[in-house]
Amino acid sequence: MIARILKWLMLLQLLAVLGLAYLAMQAWGVASPLLAVLLALAMLLAVRALIVVRNFRESRRLGSPVPPEYQLGAMGAARLFLGELRATLWTSSWGMLRPRLHAAGTIPGQGLPVLLVHGYVCNRGYWTKLSLQLARAGIVHKAIDLEPINADIEEFVPLVEQAITELCARTGSDRVILVAHSMGGLVARAWLRHYGAARVARIITIGTPHHGTALANLAAGANARQMSRVDGTPSGWLAQLAASETPETRALITSIYSHHDNIVAPQASAQLPGARNIAFGGIGHVALASDARVLRQLLAEITIKSEVAQPPSAPHFA
């Protein structure tokens, strides 16, 4: 569904560029058609950039304090903005239009299989870069599409259950590792509440608003309401989810987050008590799963957990 919506949006953007180029030639006196198209493209890019700027401004206004060691100077702030803009443009204009994963490489079946769970208004195409890293490492993985996009988070839980069942059957493994971005981390925790921990070795969340985000108040859908914060208080659904978890449950979770997340506000909402919390700085929300530093950390977490869960003498399955 997301891919179809994005294709229509791309078509509308193309028509907008052509319309602006025509206007530039007819009303603004631009003589060169190529220059007119380039000017129209620059205007479209400026609009996309302003959306990113707006998210950064709101997330900072509603955000938590940035620790001194993560403070950014002018160059760091510029890299943060450009990195998030690039990730947003690539994901929405290419990656999610062609939602494909890479197959495991020449040594398939290394370690535990991995299930990838995307976030709000995304699809499996969000994971393209991580999928390539997993394939190169010989790690079997699968991703799901959370649809319908505006559904209650609880409605996504059966999709996770079905995917885990299929992944275990395909690989011969009795457990998987869940890697989830943003809302996907809440979906993973909801699945854990319903089905227990018997088939999961680790849940790794990336930029997940475990205690809600104020920016969800501006979004649409039942799932956005579940991720919301009202007067600094997480939604009732989030409170119930947290109350259902034991220390043993939390110990299964690793939360990777950025102090400069431009969607999760306050950024400290991504810190989950009882879980292993790993902080980064200078990375935006969409860029988290494509940033080289985060990718290295993710592979280390997946590999280490796989080695602990499967001794060297244990057989691997393709």
Coordinates of N, CA and C in Angstrom, one line a residue, residues 46-64 77 80-81 84-89 92 120-122 181-182 213-219 258-267 283-287:
A46 N 13.4 22.3 -1.8 CA 13.3 23.2 -0.7 C 12.1 22.9 0.2
V47 N 11.0 22.5 -0.4 CA 9.8 22.2 0.3 C 10.1 20.9 1.2
R48 N 10.7 19.9 0.6 CA 11.1 18.7 1.4 C 12.0 19.1 2.5
A49 N 12.9 20.0 2.3 CA 13.9 20.4 3.3 C 13.2 21.1 4.4
L50 N 12.2 21.9 4.1 CA 11.5 22.7 5.1 C 10.7 21.8 6.0
I51 N 10.2 20.7 5.5 CA 9.5 19.7 6.3 C 10.4 19.1 7.3
V52 N 11.7 18.8 6.9 CA 12.7 18.2 7.8 C 13.0 19.3 8.8
V53 N 13.2 20.5 8.4 CA 13.5 21.6 9.3 C 12.4 21.7 10.4
R54 N 11.2 21.7 9.9 CA 10.1 21.8 10.9 C 10.1 20.7 11.9
N55 N 10.4 19.5 11.5 CA 10.4 18.4 12.4 C 11.5 18.5 13.4
F56 N 12.7 19.0 13.0 CA 13.8 19.2 13.9 C 13.5 20.3 14.9
R57 N 12.8 21.4 14.4 CA 12.5 22.5 15.3 C 11.5 22.1 16.4
E58 N 10.4 21.3 15.9 CA 9.4 20.9 16.9 C 10.0 19.9 17.9
S59 N 10.8 18.9 17.4 CA 11.4 17.9 18.3 C 12.4 18.5 19.3
R60 N 13.1 19.6 18.9 CA 14.0 20.3 19.8 C 13.2 21.1 20.8
R61 N 12.1 21.7 20.4 CA 11.2 22.5 21.3 C 10.6 21.6 22.3
L62 N 10.2 20.4 21.9 CA 9.6 19.5 22.8 C 10.5 18.4 23.4
G63 N 11.8 18.6 23.1 CA 12.8 17.5 23.4 C 13.3 17.6 24.7
S64 N 14.1 16.5 25.0 CA 14.8 16.4 26.3 C 16.2 17.0 26.1
A77 N 25.7 20.1 13.3 CA 24.3 20.3 13.0 C 24.0 20.2 11.5
L80 N 24.0 16.6 10.5 CA 22.8 16.0 11.0 C 21.6 16.3 10.1
F81 N 21.4 17.6 9.7 CA 20.3 17.9 8.8 C 20.4 17.3 7.5
E84 N 19.8 13.5 7.5 CA 18.4 13.2 7.6 C 17.6 13.5 6.4
L85 N 17.9 14.6 5.7 CA 17.3 15.0 4.5 C 17.6 13.9 3.4
R86 N 18.9 13.5 3.3 CA 19.3 12.5 2.3 C 18.6 11.2 2.6
A87 N 18.5 10.8 3.9 CA 17.9 9.5 4.2 C 16.4 9.6 3.9
T88 N 15.7 10.7 4.2 CA 14.3 10.8 3.9 C 14.0 10.8 2.4
L89 N 14.8 11.5 1.6 CA 14.6 11.5 0.2 C 14.9 10.2 -0.4
S92 N 11.9 7.6 0.8 CA 10.6 7.8 0.3 C 10.6 7.9 -1.2
Y120 N 6.2 3.6 11.5 CA 5.0 4.3 11.0 C 5.0 4.8 9.6
V121 N 4.0 4.4 8.8 CA 3.9 4.8 7.4 C 5.1 4.5 6.6
C122 N 5.6 3.3 6.8 CA 6.8 2.8 6.0 C 6.4 1.4 5.4
H181 N 12.2 -0.7 13.9 CA 12.5 0.8 13.9 C 11.2 1.5 14.3
S182 N 11.3 2.5 15.2 CA 10.3 3.4 15.5 C 9.0 2.7 16.1
T213 N 5.6 10.0 21.7 CA 6.3 11.2 21.1 C 5.2 12.2 20.9
A214 N 5.5 13.5 21.2 CA 4.6 14.6 21.1 C 4.2 14.8 19.6
L215 N 5.1 14.4 18.7 CA 4.9 14.7 17.3 C 3.8 13.7 16.8
A216 N 3.5 12.6 17.5 CA 2.4 11.7 17.1 C 1.1 12.4 17.3
N217 N 1.0 13.4 18.1 CA -0.3 14.1 18.3 C -0.7 14.8 17.0
L218 N 0.2 15.0 16.0 CA -0.1 15.7 14.8 C -0.4 14.7 13.7
A219 N -0.2 13.4 13.9 CA -0.3 12.3 12.9 C -1.7 11.7 12.9
S258 N 18.9 8.1 19.3 CA 19.7 9.3 19.0 C 19.2 10.4 19.9
H259 N 20.1 11.1 20.5 CA 19.8 12.3 21.2 C 19.3 13.5 20.3
H260 N 19.4 13.3 19.0 CA 19.0 14.3 18.0 C 17.9 13.8 17.1
D261 N 17.1 12.8 17.6 CA 16.0 12.3 16.9 C 15.0 13.4 16.6
N262 N 14.6 13.5 15.4 CA 13.7 14.6 15.0 C 12.2 14.2 14.9
I263 N 11.9 13.0 15.3 CA 10.5 12.5 15.4 C 10.1 12.1 16.8
V264 N 11.0 11.5 17.5 CA 10.8 11.1 18.9 C 11.1 12.3 19.8
A265 N 10.1 12.8 20.4 CA 10.2 14.0 21.3 C 9.3 13.8 22.5
P266 N 9.9 13.8 23.7 CA 11.3 14.0 24.0 C 12.1 12.8 23.6
Q267 N 13.4 13.0 23.3 CA 14.3 12.0 22.8 C 14.5 10.9 23.9
I283 N 22.4 12.0 14.6 CA 21.7 11.1 13.7 C 20.2 11.4 13.8
G284 N 19.5 11.6 12.7 CA 18.1 11.8 12.7 C 17.3 10.5 12.7
H285 N 16.0 10.7 12.7 CA 15.1 9.5 12.9 C 15.2 8.5 11.8
V286 N 14.9 9.0 10.5 CA 14.9 8.1 9.4 C 16.3 7.6 9.1
A287 N 17.3 8.4 9.4 CA 18.7 8.0 9.1 C 19.2 6.9 10.0

